[in-house]
Short mmCIF file of C-alpha atoms (C1' of nucleotides) in Angstrom, two decimals:
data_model
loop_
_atom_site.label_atom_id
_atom_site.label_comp_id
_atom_site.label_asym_id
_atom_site.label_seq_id
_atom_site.Cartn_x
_atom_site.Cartn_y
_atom_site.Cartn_z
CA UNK B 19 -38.88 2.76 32.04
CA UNK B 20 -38.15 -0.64 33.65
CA UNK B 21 -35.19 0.37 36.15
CA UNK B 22 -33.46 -3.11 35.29
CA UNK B 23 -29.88 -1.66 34.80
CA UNK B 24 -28.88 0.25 38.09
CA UNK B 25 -26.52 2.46 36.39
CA UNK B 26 -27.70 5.26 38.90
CA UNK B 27 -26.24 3.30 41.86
CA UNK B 28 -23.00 5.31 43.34
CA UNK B 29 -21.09 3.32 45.56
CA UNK B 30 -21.70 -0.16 45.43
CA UNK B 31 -20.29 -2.58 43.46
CA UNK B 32 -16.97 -3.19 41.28
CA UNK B 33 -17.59 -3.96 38.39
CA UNK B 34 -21.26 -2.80 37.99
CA UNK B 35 -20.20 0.31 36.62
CA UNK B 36 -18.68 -1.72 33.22
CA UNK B 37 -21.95 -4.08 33.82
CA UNK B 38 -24.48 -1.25 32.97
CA UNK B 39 -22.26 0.51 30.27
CA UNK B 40 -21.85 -3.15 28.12
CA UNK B 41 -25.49 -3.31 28.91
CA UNK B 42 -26.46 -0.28 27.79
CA UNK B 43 -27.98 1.41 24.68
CA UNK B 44 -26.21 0.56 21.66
CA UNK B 45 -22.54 0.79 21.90
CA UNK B 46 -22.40 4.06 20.21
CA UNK B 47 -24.53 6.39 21.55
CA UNK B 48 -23.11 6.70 25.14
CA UNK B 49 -23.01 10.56 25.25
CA UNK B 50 -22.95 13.38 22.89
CA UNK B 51 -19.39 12.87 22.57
CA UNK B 52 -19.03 9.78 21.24
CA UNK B 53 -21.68 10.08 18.90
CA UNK B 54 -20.28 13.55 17.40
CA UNK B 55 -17.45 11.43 16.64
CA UNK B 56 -18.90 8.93 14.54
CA UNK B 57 -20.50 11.49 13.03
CA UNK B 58 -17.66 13.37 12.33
CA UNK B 59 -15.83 10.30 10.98
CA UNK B 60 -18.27 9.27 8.49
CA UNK B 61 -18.72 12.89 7.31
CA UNK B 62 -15.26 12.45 6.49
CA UNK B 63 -15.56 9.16 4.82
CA UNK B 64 -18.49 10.48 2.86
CA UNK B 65 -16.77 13.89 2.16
CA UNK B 66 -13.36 11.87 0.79
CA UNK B 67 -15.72 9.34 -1.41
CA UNK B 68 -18.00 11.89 -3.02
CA UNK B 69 -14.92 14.17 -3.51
CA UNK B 70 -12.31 11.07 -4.81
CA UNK B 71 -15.32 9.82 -6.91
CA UNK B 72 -15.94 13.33 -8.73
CA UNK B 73 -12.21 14.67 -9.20
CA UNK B 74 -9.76 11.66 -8.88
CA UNK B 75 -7.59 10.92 -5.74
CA UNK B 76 -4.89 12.84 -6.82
CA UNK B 77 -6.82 15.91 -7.15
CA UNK B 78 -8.91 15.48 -4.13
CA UNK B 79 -6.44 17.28 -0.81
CA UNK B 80 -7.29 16.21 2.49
CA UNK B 81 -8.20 20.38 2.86
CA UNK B 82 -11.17 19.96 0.43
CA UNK B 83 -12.48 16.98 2.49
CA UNK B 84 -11.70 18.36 5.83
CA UNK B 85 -13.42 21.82 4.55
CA UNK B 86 -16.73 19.84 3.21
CA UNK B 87 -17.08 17.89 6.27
CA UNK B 88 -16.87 21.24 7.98
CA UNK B 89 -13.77 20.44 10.49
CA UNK B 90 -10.19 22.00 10.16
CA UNK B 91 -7.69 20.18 8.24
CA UNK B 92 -5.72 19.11 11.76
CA UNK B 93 -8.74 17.52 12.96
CA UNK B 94 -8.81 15.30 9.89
CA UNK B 95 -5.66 13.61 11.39
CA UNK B 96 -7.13 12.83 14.38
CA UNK B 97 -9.52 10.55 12.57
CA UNK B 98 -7.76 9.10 10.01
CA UNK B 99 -4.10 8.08 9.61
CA UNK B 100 -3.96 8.88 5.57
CA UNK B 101 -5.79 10.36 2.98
CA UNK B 102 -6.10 7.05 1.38
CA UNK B 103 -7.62 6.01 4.39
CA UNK B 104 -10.68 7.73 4.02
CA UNK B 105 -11.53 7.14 1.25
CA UNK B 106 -11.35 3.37 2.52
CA UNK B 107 -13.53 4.20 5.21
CA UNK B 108 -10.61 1.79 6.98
CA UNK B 109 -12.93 0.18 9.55
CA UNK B 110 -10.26 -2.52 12.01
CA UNK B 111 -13.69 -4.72 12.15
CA UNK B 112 -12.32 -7.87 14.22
CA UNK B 113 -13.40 -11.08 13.81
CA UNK B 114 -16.02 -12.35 15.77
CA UNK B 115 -14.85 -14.00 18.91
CA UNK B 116 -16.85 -17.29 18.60
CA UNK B 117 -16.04 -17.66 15.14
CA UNK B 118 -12.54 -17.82 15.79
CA UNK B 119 -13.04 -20.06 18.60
CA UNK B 120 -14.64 -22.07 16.13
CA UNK B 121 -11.77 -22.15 13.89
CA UNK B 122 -9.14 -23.17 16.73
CA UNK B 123 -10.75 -25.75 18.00
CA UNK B 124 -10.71 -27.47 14.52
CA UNK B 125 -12.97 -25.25 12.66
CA UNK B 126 -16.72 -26.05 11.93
CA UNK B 127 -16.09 -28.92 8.87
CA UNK B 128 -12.29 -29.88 9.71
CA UNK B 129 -11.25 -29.36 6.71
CA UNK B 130 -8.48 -26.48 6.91
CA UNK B 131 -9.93 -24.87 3.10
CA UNK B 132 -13.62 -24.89 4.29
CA UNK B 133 -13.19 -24.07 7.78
CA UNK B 134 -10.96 -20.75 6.22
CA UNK B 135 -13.99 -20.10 4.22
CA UNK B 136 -16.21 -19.23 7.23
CA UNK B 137 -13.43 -16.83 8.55
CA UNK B 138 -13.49 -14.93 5.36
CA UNK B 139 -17.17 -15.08 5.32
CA UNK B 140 -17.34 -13.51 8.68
CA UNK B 141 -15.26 -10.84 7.34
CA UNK B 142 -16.94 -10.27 4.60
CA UNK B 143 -20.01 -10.12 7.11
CA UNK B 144 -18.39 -7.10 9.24
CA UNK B 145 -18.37 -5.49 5.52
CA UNK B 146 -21.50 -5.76 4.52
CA UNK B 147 -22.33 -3.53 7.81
CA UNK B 148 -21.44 -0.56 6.03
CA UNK B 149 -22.97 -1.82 2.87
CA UNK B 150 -22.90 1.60 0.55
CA UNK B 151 -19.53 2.81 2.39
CA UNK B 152 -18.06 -0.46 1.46
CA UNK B 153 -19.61 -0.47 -2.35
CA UNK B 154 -18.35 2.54 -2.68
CA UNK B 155 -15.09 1.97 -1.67
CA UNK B 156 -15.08 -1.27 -3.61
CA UNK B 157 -15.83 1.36 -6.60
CA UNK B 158 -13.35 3.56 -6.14
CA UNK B 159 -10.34 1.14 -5.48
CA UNK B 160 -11.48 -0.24 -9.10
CA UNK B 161 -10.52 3.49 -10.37
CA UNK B 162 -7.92 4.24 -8.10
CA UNK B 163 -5.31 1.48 -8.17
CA UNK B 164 -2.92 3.23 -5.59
CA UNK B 165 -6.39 2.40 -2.94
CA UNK B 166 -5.22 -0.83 -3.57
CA UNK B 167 -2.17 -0.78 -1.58
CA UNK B 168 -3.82 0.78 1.35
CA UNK B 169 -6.02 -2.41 0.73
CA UNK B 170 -3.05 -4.42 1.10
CA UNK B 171 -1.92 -2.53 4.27
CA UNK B 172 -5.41 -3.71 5.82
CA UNK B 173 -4.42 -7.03 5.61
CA UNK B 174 -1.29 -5.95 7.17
CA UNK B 175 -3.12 -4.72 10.39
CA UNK B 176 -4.69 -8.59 10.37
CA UNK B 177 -1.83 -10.78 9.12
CA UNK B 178 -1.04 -10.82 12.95
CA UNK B 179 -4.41 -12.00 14.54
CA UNK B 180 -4.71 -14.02 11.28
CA UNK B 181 -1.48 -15.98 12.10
CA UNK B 182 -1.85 -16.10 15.77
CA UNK B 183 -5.28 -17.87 14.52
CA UNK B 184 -3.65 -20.04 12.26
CA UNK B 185 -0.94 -20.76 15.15
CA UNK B 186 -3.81 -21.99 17.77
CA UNK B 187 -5.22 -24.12 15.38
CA UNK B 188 -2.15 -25.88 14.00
CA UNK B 189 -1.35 -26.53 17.42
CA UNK B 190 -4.23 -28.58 18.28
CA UNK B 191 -4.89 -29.67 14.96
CA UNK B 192 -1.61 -30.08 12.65
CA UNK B 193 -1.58 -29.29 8.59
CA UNK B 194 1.65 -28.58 6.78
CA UNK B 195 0.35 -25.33 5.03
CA UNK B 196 2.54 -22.25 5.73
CA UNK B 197 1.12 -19.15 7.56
CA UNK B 198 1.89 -17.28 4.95
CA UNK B 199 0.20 -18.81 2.35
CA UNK B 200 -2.75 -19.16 4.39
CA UNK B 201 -2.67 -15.12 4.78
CA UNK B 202 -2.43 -14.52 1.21
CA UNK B 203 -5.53 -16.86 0.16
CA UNK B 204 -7.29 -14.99 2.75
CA UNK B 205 -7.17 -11.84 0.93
CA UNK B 206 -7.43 -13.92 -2.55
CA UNK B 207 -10.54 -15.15 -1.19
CA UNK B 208 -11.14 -11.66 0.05
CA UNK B 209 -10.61 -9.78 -3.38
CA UNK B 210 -11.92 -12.26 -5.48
CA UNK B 211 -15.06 -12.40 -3.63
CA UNK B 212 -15.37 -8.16 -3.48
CA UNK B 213 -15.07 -8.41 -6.97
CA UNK B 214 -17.52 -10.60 -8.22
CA UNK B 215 -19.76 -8.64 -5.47
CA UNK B 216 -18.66 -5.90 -7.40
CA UNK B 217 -19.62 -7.23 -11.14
CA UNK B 218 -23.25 -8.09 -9.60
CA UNK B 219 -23.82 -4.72 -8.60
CA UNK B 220 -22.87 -4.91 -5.19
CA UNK B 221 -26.91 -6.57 -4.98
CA UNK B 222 -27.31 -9.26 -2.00
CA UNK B 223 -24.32 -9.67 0.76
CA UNK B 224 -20.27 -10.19 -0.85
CA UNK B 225 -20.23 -13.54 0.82
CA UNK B 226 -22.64 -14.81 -1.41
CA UNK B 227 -19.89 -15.09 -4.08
CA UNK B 228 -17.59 -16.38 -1.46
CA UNK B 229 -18.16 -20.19 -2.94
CA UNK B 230 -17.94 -19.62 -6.00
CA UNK B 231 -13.95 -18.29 -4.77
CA UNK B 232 -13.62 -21.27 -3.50
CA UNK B 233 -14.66 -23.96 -6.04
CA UNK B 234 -12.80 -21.91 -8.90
CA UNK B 235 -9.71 -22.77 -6.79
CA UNK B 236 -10.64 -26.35 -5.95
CA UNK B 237 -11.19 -26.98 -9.79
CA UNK B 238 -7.95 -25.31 -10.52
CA UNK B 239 -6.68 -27.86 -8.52
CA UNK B 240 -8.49 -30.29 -9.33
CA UNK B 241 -7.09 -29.99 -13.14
CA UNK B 242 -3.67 -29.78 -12.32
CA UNK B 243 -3.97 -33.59 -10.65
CA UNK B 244 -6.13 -35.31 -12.82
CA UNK B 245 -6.54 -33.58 -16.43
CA UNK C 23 9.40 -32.22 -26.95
CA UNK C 24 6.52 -32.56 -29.24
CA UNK C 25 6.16 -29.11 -31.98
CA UNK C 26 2.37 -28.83 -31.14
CA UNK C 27 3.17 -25.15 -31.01
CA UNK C 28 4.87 -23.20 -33.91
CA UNK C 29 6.37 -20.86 -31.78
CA UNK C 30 10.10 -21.41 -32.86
CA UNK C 31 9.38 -20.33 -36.75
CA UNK C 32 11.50 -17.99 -37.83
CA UNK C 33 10.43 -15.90 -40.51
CA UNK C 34 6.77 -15.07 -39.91
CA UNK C 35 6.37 -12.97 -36.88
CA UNK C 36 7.35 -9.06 -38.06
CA UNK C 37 8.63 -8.08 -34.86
CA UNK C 38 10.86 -10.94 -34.77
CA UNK C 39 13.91 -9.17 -35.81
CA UNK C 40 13.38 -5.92 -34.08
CA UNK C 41 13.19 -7.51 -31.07
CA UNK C 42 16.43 -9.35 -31.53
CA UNK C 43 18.10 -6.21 -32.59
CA UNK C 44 16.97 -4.49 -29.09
CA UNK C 45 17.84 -7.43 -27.23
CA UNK C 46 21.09 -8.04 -28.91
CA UNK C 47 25.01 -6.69 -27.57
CA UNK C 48 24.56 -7.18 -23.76
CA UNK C 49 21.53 -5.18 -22.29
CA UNK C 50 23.66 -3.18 -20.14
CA UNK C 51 27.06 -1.98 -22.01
CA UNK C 52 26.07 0.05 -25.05
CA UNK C 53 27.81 3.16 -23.83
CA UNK C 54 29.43 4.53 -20.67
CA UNK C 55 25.71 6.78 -20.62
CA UNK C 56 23.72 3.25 -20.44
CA UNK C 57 26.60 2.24 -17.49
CA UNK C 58 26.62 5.47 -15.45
CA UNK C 59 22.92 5.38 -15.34
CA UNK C 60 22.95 1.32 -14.53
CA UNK C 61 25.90 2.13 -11.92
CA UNK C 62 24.08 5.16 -9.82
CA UNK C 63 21.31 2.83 -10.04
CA UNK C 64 22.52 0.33 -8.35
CA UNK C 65 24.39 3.01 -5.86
CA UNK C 66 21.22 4.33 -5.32
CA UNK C 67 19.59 1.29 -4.18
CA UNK C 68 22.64 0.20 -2.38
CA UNK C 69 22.35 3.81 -0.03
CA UNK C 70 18.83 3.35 0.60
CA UNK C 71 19.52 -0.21 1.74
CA UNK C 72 21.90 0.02 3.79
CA UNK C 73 20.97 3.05 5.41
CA UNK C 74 17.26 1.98 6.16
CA UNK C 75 19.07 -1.57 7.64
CA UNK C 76 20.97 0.58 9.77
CA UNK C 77 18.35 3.63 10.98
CA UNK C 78 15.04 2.54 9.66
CA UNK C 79 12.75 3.41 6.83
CA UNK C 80 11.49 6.21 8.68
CA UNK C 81 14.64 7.39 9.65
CA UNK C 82 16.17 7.55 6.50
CA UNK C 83 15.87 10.63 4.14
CA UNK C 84 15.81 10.85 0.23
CA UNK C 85 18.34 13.41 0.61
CA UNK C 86 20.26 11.21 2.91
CA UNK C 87 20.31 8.55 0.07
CA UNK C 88 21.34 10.54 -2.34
CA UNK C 89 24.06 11.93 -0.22
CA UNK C 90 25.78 8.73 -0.01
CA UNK C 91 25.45 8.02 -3.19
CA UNK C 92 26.59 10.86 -4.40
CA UNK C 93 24.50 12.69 -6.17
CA UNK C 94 21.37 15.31 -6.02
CA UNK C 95 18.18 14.73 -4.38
CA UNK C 96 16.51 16.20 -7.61
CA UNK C 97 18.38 13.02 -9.33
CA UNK C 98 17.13 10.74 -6.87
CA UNK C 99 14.06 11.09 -8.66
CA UNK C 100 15.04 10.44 -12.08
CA UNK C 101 15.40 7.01 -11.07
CA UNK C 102 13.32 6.17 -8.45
CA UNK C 103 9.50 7.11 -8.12
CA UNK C 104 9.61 6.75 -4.21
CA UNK C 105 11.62 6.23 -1.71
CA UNK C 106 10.00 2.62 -1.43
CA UNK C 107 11.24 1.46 -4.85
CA UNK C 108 14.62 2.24 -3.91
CA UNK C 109 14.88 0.53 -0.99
CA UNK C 110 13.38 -2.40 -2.89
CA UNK C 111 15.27 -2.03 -5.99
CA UNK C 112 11.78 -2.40 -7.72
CA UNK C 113 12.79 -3.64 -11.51
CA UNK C 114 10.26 -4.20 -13.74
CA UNK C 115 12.06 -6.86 -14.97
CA UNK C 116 9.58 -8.51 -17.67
CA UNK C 117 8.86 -11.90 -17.98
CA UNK C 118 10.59 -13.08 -21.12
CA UNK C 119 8.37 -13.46 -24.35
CA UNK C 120 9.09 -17.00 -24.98
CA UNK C 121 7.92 -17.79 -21.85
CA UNK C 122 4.63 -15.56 -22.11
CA UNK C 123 4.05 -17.09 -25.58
CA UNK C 124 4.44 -20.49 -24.63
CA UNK C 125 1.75 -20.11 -22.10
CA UNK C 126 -0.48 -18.11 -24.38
CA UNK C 127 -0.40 -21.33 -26.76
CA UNK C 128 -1.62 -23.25 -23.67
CA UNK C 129 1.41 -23.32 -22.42
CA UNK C 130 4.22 -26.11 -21.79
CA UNK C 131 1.89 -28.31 -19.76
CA UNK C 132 -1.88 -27.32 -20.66
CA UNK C 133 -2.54 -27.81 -17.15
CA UNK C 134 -3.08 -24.09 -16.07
CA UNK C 135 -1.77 -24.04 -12.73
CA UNK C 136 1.19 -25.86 -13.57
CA UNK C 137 1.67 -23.31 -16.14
CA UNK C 138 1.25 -20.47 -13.95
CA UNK C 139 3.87 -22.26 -11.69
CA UNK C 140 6.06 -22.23 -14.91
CA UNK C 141 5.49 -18.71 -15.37
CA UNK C 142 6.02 -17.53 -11.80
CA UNK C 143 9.29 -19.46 -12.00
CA UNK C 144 10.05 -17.27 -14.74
CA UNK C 145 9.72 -14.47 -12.40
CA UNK C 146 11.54 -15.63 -9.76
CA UNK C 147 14.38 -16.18 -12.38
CA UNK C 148 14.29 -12.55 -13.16
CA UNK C 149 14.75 -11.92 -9.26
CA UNK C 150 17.55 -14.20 -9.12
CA UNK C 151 19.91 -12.06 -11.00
CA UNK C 152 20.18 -9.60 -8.81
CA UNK C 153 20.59 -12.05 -5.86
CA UNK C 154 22.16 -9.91 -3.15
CA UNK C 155 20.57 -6.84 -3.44
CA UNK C 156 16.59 -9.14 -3.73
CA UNK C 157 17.58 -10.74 -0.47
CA UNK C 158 18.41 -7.50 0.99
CA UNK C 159 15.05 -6.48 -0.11
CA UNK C 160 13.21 -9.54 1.19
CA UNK C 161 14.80 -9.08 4.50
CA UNK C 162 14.09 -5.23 4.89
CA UNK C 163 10.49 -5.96 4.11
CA UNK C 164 10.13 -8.63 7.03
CA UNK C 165 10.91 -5.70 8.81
CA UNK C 166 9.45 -2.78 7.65
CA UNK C 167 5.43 -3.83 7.10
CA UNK C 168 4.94 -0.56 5.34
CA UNK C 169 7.35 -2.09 2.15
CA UNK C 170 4.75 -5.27 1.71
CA UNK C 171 2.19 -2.23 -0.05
CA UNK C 172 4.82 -1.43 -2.28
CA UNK C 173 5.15 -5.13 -3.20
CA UNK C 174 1.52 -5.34 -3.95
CA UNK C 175 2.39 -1.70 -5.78
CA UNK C 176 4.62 -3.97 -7.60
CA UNK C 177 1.99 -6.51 -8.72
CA UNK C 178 -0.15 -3.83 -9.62
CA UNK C 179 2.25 -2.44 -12.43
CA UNK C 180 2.15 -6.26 -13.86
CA UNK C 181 -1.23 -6.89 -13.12
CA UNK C 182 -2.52 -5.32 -16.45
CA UNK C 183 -0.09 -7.39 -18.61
CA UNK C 184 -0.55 -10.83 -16.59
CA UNK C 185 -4.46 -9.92 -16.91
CA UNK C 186 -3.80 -9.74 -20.60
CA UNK C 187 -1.77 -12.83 -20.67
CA UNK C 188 -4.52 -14.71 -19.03
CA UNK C 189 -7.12 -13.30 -21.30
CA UNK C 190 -4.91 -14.07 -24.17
CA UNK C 191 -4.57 -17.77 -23.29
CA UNK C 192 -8.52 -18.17 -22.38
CA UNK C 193 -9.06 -17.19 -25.82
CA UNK C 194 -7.93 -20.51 -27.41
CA UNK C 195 -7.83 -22.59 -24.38
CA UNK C 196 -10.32 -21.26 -22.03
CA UNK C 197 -10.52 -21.95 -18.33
CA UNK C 198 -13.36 -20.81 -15.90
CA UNK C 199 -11.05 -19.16 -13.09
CA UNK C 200 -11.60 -15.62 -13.11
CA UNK C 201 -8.54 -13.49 -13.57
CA UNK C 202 -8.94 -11.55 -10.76
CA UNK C 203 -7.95 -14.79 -8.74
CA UNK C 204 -5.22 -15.79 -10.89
CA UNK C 205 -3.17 -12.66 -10.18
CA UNK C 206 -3.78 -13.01 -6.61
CA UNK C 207 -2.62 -16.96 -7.64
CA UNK C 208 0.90 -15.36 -8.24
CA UNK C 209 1.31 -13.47 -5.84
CA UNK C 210 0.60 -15.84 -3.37
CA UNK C 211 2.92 -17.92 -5.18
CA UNK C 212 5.73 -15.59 -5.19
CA UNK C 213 5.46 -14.59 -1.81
CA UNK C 214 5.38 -17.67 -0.58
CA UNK C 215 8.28 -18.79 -2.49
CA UNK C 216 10.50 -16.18 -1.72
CA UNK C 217 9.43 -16.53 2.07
CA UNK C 218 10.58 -20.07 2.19
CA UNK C 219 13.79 -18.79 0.14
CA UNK C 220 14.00 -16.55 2.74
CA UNK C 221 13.83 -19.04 5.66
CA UNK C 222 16.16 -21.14 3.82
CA UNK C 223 18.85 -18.54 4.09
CA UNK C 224 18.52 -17.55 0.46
CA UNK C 225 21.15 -20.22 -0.96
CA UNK C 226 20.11 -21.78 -4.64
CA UNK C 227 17.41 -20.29 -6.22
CA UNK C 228 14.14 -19.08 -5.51
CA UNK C 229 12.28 -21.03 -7.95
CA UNK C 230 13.34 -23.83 -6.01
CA UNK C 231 10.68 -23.26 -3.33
CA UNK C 232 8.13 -22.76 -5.55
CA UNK C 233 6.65 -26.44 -6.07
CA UNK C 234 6.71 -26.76 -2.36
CA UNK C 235 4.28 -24.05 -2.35
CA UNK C 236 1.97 -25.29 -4.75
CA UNK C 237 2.00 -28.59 -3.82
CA UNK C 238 0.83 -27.16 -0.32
CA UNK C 239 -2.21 -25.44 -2.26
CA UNK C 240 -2.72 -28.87 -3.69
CA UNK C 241 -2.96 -30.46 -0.37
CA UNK C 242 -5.41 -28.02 0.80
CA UNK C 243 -7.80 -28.38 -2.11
CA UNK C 244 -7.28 -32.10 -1.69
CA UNK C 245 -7.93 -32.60 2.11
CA UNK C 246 -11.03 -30.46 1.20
CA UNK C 247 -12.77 -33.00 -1.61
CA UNK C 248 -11.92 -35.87 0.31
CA UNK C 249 -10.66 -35.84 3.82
"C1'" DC P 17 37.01 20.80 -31.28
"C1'" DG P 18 32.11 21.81 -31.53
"C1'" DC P 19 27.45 20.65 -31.68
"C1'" DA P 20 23.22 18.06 -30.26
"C1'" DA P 21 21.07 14.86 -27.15
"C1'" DA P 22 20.60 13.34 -22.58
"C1'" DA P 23 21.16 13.56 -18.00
"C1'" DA P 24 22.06 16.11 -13.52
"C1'" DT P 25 21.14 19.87 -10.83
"C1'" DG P 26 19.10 23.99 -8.44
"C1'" DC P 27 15.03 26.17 -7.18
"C1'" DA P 28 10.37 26.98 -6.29
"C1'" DT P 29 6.26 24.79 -5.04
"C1'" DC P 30 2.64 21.76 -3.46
"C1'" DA P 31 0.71 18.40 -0.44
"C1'" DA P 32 0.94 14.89 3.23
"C1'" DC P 33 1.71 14.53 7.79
"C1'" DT P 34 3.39 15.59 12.87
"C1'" DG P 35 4.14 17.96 17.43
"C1'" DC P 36 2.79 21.41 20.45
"C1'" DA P 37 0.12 24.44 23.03
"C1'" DA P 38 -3.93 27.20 23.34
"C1'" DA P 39 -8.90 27.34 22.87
"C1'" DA P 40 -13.39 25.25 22.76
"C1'" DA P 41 -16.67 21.79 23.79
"C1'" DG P 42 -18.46 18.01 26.62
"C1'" DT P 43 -18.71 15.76 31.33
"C1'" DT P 44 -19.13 15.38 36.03
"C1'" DG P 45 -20.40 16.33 40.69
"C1'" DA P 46 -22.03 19.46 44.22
"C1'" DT T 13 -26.34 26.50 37.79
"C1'" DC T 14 -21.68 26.72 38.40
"C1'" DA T 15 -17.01 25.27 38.41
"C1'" DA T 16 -13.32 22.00 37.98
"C1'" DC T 17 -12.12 18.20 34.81
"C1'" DT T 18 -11.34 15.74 30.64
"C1'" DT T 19 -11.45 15.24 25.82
"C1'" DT T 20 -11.35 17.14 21.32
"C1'" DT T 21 -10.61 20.69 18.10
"C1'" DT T 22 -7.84 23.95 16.12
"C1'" DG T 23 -3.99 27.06 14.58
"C1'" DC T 24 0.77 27.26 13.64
"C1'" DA T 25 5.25 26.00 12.57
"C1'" DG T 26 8.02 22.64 10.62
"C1'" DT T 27 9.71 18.26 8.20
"C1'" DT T 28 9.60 15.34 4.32
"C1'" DG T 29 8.14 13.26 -0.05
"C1'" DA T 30 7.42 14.45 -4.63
"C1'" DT T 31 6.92 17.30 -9.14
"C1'" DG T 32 7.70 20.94 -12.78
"C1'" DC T 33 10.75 23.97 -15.00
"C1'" DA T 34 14.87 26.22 -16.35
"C1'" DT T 35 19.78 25.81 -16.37
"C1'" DT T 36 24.08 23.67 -16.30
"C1'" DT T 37 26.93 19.73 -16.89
"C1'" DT T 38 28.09 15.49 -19.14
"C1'" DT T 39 28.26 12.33 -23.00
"C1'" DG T 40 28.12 10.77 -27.90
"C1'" DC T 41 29.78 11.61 -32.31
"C1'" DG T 42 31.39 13.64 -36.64
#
DNA sequence: CGCAAAAATGCATCAACTGCAAAAAGTTGA
DNA sequence: TCAACTTTTTGCAGTTGATGCATTTTTGCG
């Protein structure tokens, strides 16, 4: 019991308060609060999966999942903005600070396709986090093509950051590729990566077959100039 | 203009002559039924436009819609699945079979991502047609974020039959890219098309923009082997 | 005209989702 | 421990999107 983080100090100082709570135990176990609601949310997210996986989305109403995860139907709402949300498990895991720092300043390799590479790879990091939620999301959009709109709306949520990203960089460091087309390789890399993930058995980390993404796209290239 | 590919033969195919039959006396006048139906269409679509331009997608109401345009809410869905496709006048306008078969036969180029450009061009033709009532839709879904799913919802209807295509050509000429990627391909290239269409103020054609996009792919891949 | 096919409509119904206010549970400080 | 407080859950009523079914209206055609 090493008294290293005052947290039991009243009046002192400003900011020591938000000190000792960054500081302290892992971010989600401050209370009984906030760790009822995780655990409420991924009762959810389990209840919607197992439920979607057994019966088809369609059949599945958010008052089946909302009764197996043992909360009233309302409550669901507070958690999760759709149904198809969910099932997603729709985490809004951000990209590491220092990677995108990384990428403004002119990215790790300076080249624009590379450098893009390590920001999908940190994505596909924050996924691998929740490595069976994610699998089994993976699974079920395969099944459920509607999921795959939601999946679309995700990038939605990003496209913002993503081009505010793309913004800084071009700033410092000019290339002529549109913003948009930048976004939507993003989630090609993205979804193409999943996927293979997905044919391997979801075995070893999705960013694994993040290179193979890439060189499929530099060969298809590649054959187009020089045949 | 070299007859590598037999695809302008006559007698062989059996379909042949069915399909000429259902294509023949234009599309859209055989009968006043075929014209009502093509007519509330389009009245349809032009309510849900103009009211969502004007109030919002939120804002607007099925019943609404079919208010200005005259006719049930029931009949609103005879045409439309959602209220999404209506405001974006989703067609499932096919791409033509000469065009499909040419790439099948490793298409007018052999190079395949020149041939995929041919074959989103053939696409963007299709959206052309209806030029008005396509930039209305590109507009509304600049602003309304929640439309882009409904675009993917889009790709997903032709995913299956460009999966096929793909498949179809690998057969005889095949290609290492997985097809996962080459949807994802065309969609990128079609959204980033009809973005710079967009930004262009919609005159000419869409297809115009569309080597400007690839040839920015083609940079990227390029600054990547060799900056 | 009169009959058959096709389309439009009315009606009942389900499910997703929201706002509101009351109740319950967690938190804090003495 | 108790009592104010904040946050979260919950019930309830209501709106809207969407579907199935039966009925009526419209259209095509001899």
């Amino acid at each position: 019991m090493a008294p290293t983080t005052p947290r039991e100090t009243d009046a002192p100082a400003l900011g020591l308060r938000e000190l000792a709570d960054a500081l302290e135990g892992t971010p989600a176990e401050r209370g009984l609060r906030e760790r009822k609601k995780r655990s409420r949310r991924l009762a959810l997210i389990d209840a919607a999966q197992e439920l979607v996986a057994e019966h088809g989305l369609d059949a599945v109403t958010v008052e089946m999942i909302s009764a197996q995860a043992g909360v009233s139907p309302r409550t669901f709402f507070n958690y999760f903005e759709s149904k198809d949300d969910a099932v997603l498990g729709a985490e809004d895991a951000g990209l590491p600070d220092d990677v995108v720092g990384t990428f403004v300043d002119g990215g790790p390799t300076g080249r624009l396709l590379s450098d893009v590479q390590v920001l999908v790879a940190a994505l596909l990091a924050t996924a691998d986090e929740g490595h069976d939620r994610v699998r089994r999301a993976v699974d079920l959009v395969q099944q459920e093509p509607r999921l795959l709109q939601r999946h679309m709306a995700w990038l939605d949520r990003h496209q913002k950051r993503l081009g505010e990203i793309f913004e800084a960089r071009r700033a410092a460091h000019p290339f002529s590729t549109d913003t948009e087309l930048l976004n939507l390789l993003v989630l090609m890399l993205l979804r193409t990566s999943l996927a293979a993930w997905e044919r391997a058995g979801c075995t070893g980390r999705a960013a694994d077959h993040l290179p193979s993404a890439v060189s499929q796209l530099l060969d298809l290239a590649a054959g187009d100039v020089a045949p």
